[in-house]
GROMACS .gro file of C-alpha atoms in nm:
model
  104
    1MET     CA    1   4.365  10.129  13.062
    2ILE     CA    2   4.598  10.316  13.293
    3CYS     CA    3   4.940  10.162  13.335
    4LEU     CA    4   5.102  10.250  13.665
    5GLN     CA    5   5.476  10.232  13.657
    6LYS     CA    6   5.689  10.215  13.964
    7PRO     CA    7   5.927  10.507  13.997
    8ILE     CA    8   6.296  10.443  13.954
    9TYR     CA    9   6.504  10.585  14.237
   10ARG     CA   10   6.851  10.715  14.158
   11CYS     CA   11   7.110  10.778  14.426
   12GLU     CA   12   7.417  10.978  14.321
   13VAL     CA   13   7.717  10.967  14.555
   14TRP     CA   14   8.036  11.174  14.558
   15CYS     CA   15   8.303  11.042  14.796
   16LEU     CA   16   8.613  11.230  14.914
   17SER     CA   17   8.903  11.103  15.124
   18THR     CA   18   9.266  11.183  15.196
   19ASN     CA   19   9.337  10.812  15.238
   20LEU     CA   20   9.333  10.622  14.908
   21ALA     CA   21   9.303  10.283  15.082
   22SER     CA   22   8.975  10.378  15.251
   23LEU     CA   23   8.835  10.501  14.920
   24LYS     CA   24   8.927  10.170  14.756
   25LEU     CA   25   8.745   9.993  15.042
   26VAL     CA   26   8.428  10.185  14.952
   27HIS     CA   27   8.467  10.070  14.592
   28SER     CA   28   8.528   9.707  14.692
   29LEU     CA   29   8.202   9.697  14.890
   30LEU     CA   30   7.999   9.811  14.591
   31PRO     CA   31   7.838   9.544  14.372
   32PHE     CA   32   8.017   9.470  14.045
   33PHE     CA   33   7.744   9.613  13.824
   34ILE     CA   34   7.784   9.964  13.964
   35ASN     CA   35   8.025  10.173  13.762
   36TYR     CA   36   8.225  10.444  13.927
   37ILE     CA   37   8.416  10.739  13.790
   38GLY     CA   38   8.744  10.842  13.946
   39LEU     CA   39   8.748  11.219  13.969
   40SER     CA   40   9.056  11.439  13.973
   41THR     CA   41   9.284  11.446  14.275
   42ARG     CA   42   9.304  11.778  14.454
   43ILE     CA   43   9.650  11.869  14.583
   44LYS     CA   44   9.685  12.141  14.846
   45ARG     CA   45  10.040  12.257  14.922
   46PHE     CA   46  10.127  12.488  15.207
   47THR     CA   47  10.441  12.617  15.380
   48LEU     CA   48  10.494  12.677  15.753
   49LEU     CA   49  10.776  12.855  15.930
   50ARG     CA   50  10.976  12.625  16.159
   51SER     CA   51  11.042  12.898  16.412
   52PRO     CA   52  10.785  13.160  16.521
   53LEU     CA   53  11.062  13.415  16.594
   54GLY     CA   54  11.315  13.529  16.335
   55ASN     CA   55  11.488  13.286  16.091
   56LYS     CA   56  11.245  13.325  15.801
   57THR     CA   57  11.453  13.103  15.571
   58SER     CA   58  11.379  12.787  15.772
   59LYS     CA   59  11.048  12.652  15.640
   60ASP     CA   60  10.863  12.319  15.616
   61GLN     CA   61  10.652  12.234  15.313
   62PHE     CA   62  10.353  12.001  15.331
   63GLU     CA   63  10.116  11.851  15.080
   64ARG     CA   64   9.763  11.717  15.126
   65ARG     CA   65   9.596  11.503  14.857
   66GLU     CA   66   9.221  11.451  14.834
   67TYR     CA   67   9.100  11.157  14.624
   68ARG     CA   68   8.746  11.159  14.487
   69ILE     CA   69   8.508  10.915  14.317
   70TYR     CA   70   8.154  10.938  14.184
   71PHE     CA   71   7.901  10.657  14.140
   72TYR     CA   72   7.527  10.613  14.119
   73VAL     CA   73   7.277  10.342  14.203
   74GLU     CA   74   6.941  10.297  14.033
   75SER     CA   75   6.668  10.078  14.177
   76LYS     CA   76   6.292  10.042  14.183
   77LYS     CA   77   6.305   9.964  14.555
   78PRO     CA   78   6.384  10.250  14.793
   79SER     CA   79   6.510   9.996  15.050
   80VAL     CA   80   6.809   9.916  14.826
   81ILE     CA   81   6.899  10.284  14.807
   82LEU     CA   82   6.870  10.321  15.184
   83ALA     CA   83   7.094  10.016  15.233
   84TYR     CA   84   7.371  10.181  15.028
   85ILE     CA   85   7.338  10.504  15.223
   86ASN     CA   86   7.350  10.309  15.548
   87THR     CA   87   7.678  10.140  15.452
   88LEU     CA   88   7.834  10.478  15.369
   89ASN     CA   89   7.783  10.589  15.730
   90TYR     CA   90   8.032  10.332  15.860
   91PHE     CA   91   8.340  10.470  15.684
   92ASN     CA   92   8.538  10.700  15.913
   93GLU     CA   93   8.781  10.858  15.670
   94VAL     CA   94   8.541  10.906  15.378
   95LYS     CA   95   8.317  11.209  15.334
   96SER     CA   96   8.012  11.150  15.119
   97LYS     CA   97   7.763  11.373  14.947
   98VAL     CA   98   7.441  11.196  14.846
   99ARG     CA   99   7.164  11.315  14.614
  100ILE     CA  100   6.849  11.110  14.567
  101SER     CA  101   6.596  11.161  14.288
  102ASN     CA  102   6.313  10.962  14.139
  103THR     CA  103   6.184  10.934  13.783
  104ILE     CA  104   5.888  10.758  13.633
   0.00000   0.00000   0.00000
């Protein structure tokens, strides 16, 4: 007898944002059974001259922080995976990278 198993779809998502509040909003919209991993924060520091002519000692320093999280969703129904991907499209300040795979 041949037993046909439904494939299990796995959707892996990496999210990146400079606004920590918008990244927490993504986490709050996830169901409670989905675990997430907070990845390291990237800090980019750069210095700009205040004046384009002369006075090289007058400088402004800036810092940009990028917060990242990783989570995955497993489901036997591809419609559930597509629903999660669809909700990720509505976040303005969050960049997402999605990888979908299936296993039997």
